[in-house]
mmCIF file of C-alpha atoms and ligand atoms in Angstrom:
data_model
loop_
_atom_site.group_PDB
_atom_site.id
_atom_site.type_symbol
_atom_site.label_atom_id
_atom_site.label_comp_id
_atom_site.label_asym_id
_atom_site.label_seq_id
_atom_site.Cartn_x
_atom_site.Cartn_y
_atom_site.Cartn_z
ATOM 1 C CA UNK O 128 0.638 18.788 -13.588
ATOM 2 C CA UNK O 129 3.731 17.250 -13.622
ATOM 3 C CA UNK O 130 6.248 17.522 -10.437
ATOM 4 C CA UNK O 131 10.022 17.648 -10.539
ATOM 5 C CA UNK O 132 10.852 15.524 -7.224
ATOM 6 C CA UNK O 133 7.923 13.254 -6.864
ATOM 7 C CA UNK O 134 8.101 10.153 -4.378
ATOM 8 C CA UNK O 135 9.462 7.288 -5.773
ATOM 9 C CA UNK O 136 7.320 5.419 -3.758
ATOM 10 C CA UNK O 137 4.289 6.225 -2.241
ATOM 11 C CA UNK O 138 2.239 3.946 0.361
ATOM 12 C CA UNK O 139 -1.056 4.907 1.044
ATOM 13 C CA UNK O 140 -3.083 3.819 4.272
ATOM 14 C CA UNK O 141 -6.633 3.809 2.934
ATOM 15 C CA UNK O 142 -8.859 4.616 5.966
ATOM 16 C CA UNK O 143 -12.026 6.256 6.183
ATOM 17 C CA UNK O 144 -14.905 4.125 4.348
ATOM 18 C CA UNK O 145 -17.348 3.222 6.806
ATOM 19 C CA UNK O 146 -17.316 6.807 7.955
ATOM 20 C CA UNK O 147 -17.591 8.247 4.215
ATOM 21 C CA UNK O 148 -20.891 6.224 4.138
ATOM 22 C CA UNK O 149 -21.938 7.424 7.241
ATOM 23 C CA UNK O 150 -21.867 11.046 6.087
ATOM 24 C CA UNK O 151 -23.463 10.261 3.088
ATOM 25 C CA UNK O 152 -26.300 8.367 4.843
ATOM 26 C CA UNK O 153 -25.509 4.745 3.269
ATOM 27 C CA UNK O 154 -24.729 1.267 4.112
ATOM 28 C CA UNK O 155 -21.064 0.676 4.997
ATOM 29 C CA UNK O 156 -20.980 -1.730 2.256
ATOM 30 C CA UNK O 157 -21.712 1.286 -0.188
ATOM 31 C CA UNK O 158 -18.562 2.845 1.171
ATOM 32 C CA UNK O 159 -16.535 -0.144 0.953
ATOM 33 C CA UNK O 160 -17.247 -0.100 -2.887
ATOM 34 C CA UNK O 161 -17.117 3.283 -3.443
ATOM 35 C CA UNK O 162 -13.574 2.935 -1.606
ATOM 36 C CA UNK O 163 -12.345 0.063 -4.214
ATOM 37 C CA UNK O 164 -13.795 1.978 -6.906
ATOM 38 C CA UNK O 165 -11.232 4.964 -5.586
ATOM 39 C CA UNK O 166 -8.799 2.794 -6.376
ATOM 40 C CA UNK O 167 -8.429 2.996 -9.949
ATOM 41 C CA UNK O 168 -8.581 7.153 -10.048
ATOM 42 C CA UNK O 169 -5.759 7.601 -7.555
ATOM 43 C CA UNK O 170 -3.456 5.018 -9.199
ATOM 44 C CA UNK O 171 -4.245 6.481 -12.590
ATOM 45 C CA UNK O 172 -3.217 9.766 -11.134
ATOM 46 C CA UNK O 173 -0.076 8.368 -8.981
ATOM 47 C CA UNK O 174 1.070 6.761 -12.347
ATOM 48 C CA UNK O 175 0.627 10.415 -14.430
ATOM 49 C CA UNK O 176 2.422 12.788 -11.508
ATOM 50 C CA UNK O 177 5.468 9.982 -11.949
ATOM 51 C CA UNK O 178 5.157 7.818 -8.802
ATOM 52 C CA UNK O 179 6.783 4.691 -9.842
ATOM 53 C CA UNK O 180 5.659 2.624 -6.829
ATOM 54 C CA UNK O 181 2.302 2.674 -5.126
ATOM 55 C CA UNK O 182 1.573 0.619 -2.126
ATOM 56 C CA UNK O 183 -2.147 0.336 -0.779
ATOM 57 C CA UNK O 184 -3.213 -0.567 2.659
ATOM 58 C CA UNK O 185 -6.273 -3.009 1.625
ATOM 59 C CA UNK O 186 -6.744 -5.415 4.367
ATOM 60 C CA UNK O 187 -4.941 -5.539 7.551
ATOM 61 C CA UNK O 188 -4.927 -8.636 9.491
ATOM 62 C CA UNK O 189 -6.634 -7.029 12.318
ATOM 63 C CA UNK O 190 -9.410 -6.574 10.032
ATOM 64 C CA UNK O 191 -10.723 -9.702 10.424
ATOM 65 C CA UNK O 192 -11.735 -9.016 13.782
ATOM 66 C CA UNK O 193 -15.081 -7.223 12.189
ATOM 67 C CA UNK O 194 -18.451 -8.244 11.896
ATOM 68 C CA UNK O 195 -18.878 -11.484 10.183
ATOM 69 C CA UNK O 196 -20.955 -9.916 7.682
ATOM 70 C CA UNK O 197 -18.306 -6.795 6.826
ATOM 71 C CA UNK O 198 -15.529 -9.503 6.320
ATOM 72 C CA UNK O 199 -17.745 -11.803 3.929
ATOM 73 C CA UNK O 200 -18.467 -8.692 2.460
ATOM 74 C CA UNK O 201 -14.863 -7.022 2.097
ATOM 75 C CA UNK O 202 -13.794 -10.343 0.524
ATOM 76 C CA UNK O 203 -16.356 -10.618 -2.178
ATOM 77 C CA UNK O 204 -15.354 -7.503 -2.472
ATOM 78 C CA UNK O 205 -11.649 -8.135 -3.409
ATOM 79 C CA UNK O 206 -12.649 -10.698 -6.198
ATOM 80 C CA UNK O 207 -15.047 -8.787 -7.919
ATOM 81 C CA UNK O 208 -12.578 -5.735 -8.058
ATOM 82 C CA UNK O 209 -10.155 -8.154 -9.156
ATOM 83 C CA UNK O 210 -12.319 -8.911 -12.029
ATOM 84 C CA UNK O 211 -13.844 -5.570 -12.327
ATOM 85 C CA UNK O 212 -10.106 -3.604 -12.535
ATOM 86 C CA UNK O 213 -7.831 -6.368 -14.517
ATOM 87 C CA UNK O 214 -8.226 -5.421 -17.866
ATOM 88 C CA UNK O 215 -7.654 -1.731 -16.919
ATOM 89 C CA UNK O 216 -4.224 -2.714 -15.521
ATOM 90 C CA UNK O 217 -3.115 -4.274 -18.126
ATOM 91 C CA UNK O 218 -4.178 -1.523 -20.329
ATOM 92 C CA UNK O 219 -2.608 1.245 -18.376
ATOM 93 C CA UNK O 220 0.241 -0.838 -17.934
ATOM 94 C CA UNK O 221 0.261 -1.587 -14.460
ATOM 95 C CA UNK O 222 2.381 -4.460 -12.823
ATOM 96 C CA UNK O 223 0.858 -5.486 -9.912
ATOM 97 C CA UNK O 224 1.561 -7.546 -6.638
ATOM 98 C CA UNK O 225 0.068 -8.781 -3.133
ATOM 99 C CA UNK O 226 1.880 -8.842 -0.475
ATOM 100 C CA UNK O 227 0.054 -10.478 2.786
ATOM 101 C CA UNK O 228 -0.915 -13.966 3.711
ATOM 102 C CA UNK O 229 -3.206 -15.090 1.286
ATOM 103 C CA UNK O 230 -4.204 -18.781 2.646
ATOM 104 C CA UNK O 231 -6.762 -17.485 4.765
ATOM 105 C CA UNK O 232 -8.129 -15.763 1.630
ATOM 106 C CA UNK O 233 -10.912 -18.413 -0.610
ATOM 107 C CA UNK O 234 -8.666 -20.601 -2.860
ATOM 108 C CA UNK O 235 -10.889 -18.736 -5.513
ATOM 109 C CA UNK O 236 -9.686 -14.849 -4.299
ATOM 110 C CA UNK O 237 -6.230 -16.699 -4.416
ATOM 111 C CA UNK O 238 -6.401 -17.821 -7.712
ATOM 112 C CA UNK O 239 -7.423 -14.378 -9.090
ATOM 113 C CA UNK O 240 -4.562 -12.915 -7.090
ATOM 114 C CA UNK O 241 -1.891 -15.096 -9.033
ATOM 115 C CA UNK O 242 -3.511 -14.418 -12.262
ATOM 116 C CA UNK O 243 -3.667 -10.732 -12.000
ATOM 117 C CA UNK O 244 0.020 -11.121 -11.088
ATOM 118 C CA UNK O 245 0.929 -13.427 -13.614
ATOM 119 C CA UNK O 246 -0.680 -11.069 -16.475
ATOM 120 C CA UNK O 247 0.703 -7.938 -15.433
ATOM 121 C CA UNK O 248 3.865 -9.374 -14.589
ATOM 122 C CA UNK O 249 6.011 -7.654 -17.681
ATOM 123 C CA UNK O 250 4.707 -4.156 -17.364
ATOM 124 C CA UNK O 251 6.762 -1.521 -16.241
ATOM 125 C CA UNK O 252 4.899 1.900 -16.023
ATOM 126 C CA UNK O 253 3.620 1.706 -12.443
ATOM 127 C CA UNK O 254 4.167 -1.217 -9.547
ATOM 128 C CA UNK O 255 1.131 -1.420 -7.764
ATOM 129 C CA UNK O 256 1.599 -3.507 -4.804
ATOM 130 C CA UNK O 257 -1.692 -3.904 -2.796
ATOM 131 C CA UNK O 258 -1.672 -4.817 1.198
ATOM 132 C CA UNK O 259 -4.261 -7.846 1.828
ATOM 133 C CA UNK O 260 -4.249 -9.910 5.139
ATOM 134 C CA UNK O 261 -1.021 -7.899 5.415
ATOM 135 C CA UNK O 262 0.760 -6.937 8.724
ATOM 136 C CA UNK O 263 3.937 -5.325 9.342
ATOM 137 C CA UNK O 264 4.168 -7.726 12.489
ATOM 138 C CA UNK O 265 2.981 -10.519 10.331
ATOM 139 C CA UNK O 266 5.598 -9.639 8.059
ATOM 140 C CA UNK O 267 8.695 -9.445 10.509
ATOM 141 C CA UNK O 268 7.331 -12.405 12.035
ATOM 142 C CA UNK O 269 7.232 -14.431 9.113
ATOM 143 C CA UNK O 270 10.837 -13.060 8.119
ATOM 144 C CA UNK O 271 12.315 -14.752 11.595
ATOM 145 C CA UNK O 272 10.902 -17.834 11.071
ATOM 146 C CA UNK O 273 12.085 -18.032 7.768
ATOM 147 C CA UNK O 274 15.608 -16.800 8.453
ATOM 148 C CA UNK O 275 15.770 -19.028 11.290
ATOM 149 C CA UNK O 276 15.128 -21.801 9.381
ATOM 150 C CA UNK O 277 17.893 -20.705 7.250
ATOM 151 C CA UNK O 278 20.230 -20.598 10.105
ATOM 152 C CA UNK O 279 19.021 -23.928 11.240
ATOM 153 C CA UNK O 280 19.624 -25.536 7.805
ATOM 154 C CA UNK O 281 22.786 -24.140 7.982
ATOM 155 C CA UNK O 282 22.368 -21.786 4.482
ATOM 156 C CA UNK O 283 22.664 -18.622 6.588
ATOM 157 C CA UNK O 284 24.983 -18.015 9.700
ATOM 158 C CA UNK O 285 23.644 -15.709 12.581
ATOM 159 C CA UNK O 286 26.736 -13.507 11.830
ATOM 160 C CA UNK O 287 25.400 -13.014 8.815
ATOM 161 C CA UNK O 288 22.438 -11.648 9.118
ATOM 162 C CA UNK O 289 21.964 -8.272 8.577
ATOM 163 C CA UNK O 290 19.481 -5.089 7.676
ATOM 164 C CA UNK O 291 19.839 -5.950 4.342
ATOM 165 C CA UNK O 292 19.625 -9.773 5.257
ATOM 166 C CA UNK O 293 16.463 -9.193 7.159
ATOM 167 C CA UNK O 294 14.662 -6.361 4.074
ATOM 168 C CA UNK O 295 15.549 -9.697 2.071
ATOM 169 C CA UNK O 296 12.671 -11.875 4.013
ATOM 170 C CA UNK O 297 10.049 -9.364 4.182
ATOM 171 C CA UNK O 298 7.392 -9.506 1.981
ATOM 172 C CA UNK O 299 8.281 -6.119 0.601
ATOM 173 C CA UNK O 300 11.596 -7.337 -0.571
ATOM 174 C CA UNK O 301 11.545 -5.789 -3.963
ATOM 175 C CA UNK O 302 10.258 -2.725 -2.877
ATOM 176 C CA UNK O 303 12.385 0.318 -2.498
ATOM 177 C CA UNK O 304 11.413 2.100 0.913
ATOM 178 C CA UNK O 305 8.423 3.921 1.260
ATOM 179 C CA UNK O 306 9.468 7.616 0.574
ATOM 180 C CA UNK O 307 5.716 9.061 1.485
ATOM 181 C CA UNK O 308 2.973 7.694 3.484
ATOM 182 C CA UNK O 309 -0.385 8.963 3.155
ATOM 183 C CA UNK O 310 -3.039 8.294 5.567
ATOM 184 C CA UNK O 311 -6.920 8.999 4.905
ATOM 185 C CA UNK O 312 -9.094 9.585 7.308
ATOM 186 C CA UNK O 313 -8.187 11.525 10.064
ATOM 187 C CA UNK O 314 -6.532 9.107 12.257
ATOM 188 C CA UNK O 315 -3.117 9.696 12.945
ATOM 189 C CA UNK O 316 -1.272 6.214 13.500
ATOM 190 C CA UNK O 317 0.586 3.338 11.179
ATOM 191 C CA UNK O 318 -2.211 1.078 12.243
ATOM 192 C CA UNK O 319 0.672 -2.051 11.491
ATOM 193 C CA UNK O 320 1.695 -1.482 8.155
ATOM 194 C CA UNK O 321 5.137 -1.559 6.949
ATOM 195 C CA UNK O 322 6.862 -1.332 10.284
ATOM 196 C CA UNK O 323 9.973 -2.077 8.868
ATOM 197 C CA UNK O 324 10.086 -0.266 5.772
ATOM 198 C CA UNK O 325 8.813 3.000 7.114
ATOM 199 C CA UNK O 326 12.438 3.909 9.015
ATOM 200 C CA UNK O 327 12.492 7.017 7.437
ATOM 201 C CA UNK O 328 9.286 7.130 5.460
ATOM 202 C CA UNK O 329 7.976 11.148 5.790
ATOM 203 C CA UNK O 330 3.972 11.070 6.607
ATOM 204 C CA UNK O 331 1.037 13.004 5.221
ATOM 205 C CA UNK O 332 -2.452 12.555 6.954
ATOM 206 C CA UNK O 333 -5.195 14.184 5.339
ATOM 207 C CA UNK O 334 -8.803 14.078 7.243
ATOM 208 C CA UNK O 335 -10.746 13.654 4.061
ATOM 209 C CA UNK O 336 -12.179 9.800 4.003
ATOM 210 C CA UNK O 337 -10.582 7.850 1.782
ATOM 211 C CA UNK O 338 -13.728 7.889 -1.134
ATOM 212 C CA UNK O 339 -13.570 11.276 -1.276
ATOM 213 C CA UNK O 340 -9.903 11.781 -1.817
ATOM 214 C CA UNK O 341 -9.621 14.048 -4.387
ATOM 215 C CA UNK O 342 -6.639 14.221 -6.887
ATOM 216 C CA UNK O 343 -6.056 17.648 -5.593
ATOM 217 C CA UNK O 344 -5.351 16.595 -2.394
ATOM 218 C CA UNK O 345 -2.977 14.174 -3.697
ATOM 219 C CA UNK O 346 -0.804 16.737 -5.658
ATOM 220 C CA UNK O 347 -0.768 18.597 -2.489
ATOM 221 C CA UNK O 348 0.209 15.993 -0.574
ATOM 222 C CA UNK O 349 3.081 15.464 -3.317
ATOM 223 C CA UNK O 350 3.954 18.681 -3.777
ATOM 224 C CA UNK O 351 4.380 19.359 0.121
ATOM 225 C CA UNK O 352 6.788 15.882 0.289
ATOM 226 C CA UNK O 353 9.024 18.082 -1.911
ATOM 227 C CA UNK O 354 9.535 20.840 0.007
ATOM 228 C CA UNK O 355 10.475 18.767 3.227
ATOM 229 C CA UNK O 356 14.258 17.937 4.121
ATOM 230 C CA UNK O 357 14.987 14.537 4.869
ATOM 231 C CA UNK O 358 18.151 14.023 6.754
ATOM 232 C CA UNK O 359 18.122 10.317 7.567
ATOM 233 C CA UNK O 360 19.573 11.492 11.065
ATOM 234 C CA UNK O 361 22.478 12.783 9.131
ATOM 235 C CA UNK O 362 23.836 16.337 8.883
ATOM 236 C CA UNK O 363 23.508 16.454 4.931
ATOM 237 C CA UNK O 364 20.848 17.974 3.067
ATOM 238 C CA UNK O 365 19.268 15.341 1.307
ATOM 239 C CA UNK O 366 16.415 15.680 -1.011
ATOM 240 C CA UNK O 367 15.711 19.050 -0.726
ATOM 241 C CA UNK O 368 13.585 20.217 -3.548
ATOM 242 C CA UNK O 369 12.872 24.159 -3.688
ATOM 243 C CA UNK O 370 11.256 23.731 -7.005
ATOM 244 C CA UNK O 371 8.810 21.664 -7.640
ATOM 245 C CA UNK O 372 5.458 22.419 -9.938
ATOM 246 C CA UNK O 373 5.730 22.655 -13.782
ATOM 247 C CA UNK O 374 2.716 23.769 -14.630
ATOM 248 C CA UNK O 375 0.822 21.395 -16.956
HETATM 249 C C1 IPE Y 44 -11.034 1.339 5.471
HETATM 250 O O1 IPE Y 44 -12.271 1.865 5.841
HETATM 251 C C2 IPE Y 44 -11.190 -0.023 4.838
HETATM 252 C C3 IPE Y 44 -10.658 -1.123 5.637
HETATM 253 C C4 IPE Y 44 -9.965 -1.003 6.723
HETATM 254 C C5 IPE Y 44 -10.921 -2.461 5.161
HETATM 255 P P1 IPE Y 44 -12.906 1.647 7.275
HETATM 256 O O2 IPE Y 44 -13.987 0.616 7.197
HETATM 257 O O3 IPE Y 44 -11.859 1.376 8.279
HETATM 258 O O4 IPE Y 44 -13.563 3.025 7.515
HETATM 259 P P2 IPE Y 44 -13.590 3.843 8.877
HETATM 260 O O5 IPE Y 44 -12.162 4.145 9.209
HETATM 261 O O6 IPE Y 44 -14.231 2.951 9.906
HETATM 262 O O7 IPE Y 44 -14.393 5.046 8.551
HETATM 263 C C1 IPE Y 45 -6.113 0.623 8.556
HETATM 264 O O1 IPE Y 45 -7.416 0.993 8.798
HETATM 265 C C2 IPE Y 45 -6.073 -0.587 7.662
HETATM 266 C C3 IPE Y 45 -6.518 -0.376 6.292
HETATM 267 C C4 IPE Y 45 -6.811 0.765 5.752
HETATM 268 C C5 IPE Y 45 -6.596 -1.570 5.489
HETATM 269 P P1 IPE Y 45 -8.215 0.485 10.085
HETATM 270 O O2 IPE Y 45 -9.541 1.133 10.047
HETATM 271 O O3 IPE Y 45 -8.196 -1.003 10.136
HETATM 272 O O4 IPE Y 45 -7.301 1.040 11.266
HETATM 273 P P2 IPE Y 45 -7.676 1.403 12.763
HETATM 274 O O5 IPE Y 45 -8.463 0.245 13.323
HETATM 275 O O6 IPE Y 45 -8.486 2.661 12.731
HETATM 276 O O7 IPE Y 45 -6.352 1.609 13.433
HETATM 277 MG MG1 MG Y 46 -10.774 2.606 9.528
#
């Protein structure tokens, strides 16, 4: 299926793996890795129905606040689907960055972080940007202090700053805003992602867990982000897309 008026760029709040395992009568852990294996399928499919930026909600910085045993787990988890998923990015031509603060992260996960970005770094097909120890609070609050420091050095004057001055610190910097935010799950809430970015970001949540996210559900969630009428609190019809499915 291909769609005329597909987000530019979709961020995806990936909730719903402990309860997915529940249902199915396993360990949490099972649904953790059945969640990271999810991965690959959805950004494949992103990627073919012409998303050209894909943002995933991995690893919030309020997720630390688990059980010690979740966290260790999580975070083996993260290096081994680094390892695991690497060669397949390359291959489907994936470029690929984290965004989040990674010194809390084992100088080992942080190592395999730079070299996944480092080798994917000239591909062009999708951007994959993937949310670890990431906060949208963290992120603004990082911003300040950096800006300020700016201001105090005397590079920046407070007159200067700006919205664009401020996108310019975030983490997200080379990221267009989010045009479509899709939350698994159930839950119905931003849960501190991209505070900033999602202004005027239009929001899909879909109850199914995140494992069992089908493609289907994607294109529908696509295909409905086409037919809505964004107005950016002007009067103008912008984006309006009546038509949207060639059939495949
Ligand atoms: C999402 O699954 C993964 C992370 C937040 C790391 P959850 O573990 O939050 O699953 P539910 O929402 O409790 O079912
Ligand atoms: C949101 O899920 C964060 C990620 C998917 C990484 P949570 O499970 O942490 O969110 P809450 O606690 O239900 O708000
Ligand atoms: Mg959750």
């Amino acid at each position: 299926m291909k769609l005329v008026n597909p987000p530019i760029h979709l961020a995806i709040i990936m909730d719903g793996n402990s309860r997915w395992a529940e249902s199915e009568g396993r360990h949490r852990d099972e649904g953790h890795r059945a969640g990271a294996k999810h991965v690959r399928t959805i950004a494949e499919a992103c990627a073919d129905l012409g998303v050209r930026y894909l943002s995933l909600f991995a690893f919030s910085t309020e997720n630390w606040d688990r059980p010690r045993d979740e966290v260790d787990f999580l975070i083996h988890l993260i290096g081994e689907t680094l390892d695991n998923e690497l060669d397949e990015l390359v291959e489907r031509e994936t470029k690929v960055q984290f965004i989040g603060e990674r010194s809390r992260f084992p100088s080992q996960i942080q190592r395999k972080m730079l070299a996944c970005e480092a080798r994917t770094a000239k591909f062009e097909k999708l951007f994959l940007t993937i949310a670890l120890n990431y906060g949208g609070r963290w992120d603004l609050t990082n911003a300040t202090r950096e800006l300020t420091q700016a201001v105090q050095h005397g590079y920046l004057q407070p007159d200067e700053i700006n919205e664009s001055v401020i996108a310019s610190y975030l983490a997200t910097r080379n990221l267009p805003s989010p045009d479509l935010c899709i939350r698994t799950g159930g839950d119905r809430r931003i849960s501190n992602f991209m505070l900033w970015d999602f202004a005027y970001t239009e929001f899909c949540f879909v109850d199914c867990f995140w494992p069992a996210f089908e493609i289907d559900v994607l294109q529908t969630a696509l295909v409905e982000y086409g037919h809505r009428q964004r107005r950016f609190g002007g009067r103008r019809e912008l984006n309006r897309n009546p038509s949207l499915v060639e059939s495949s």
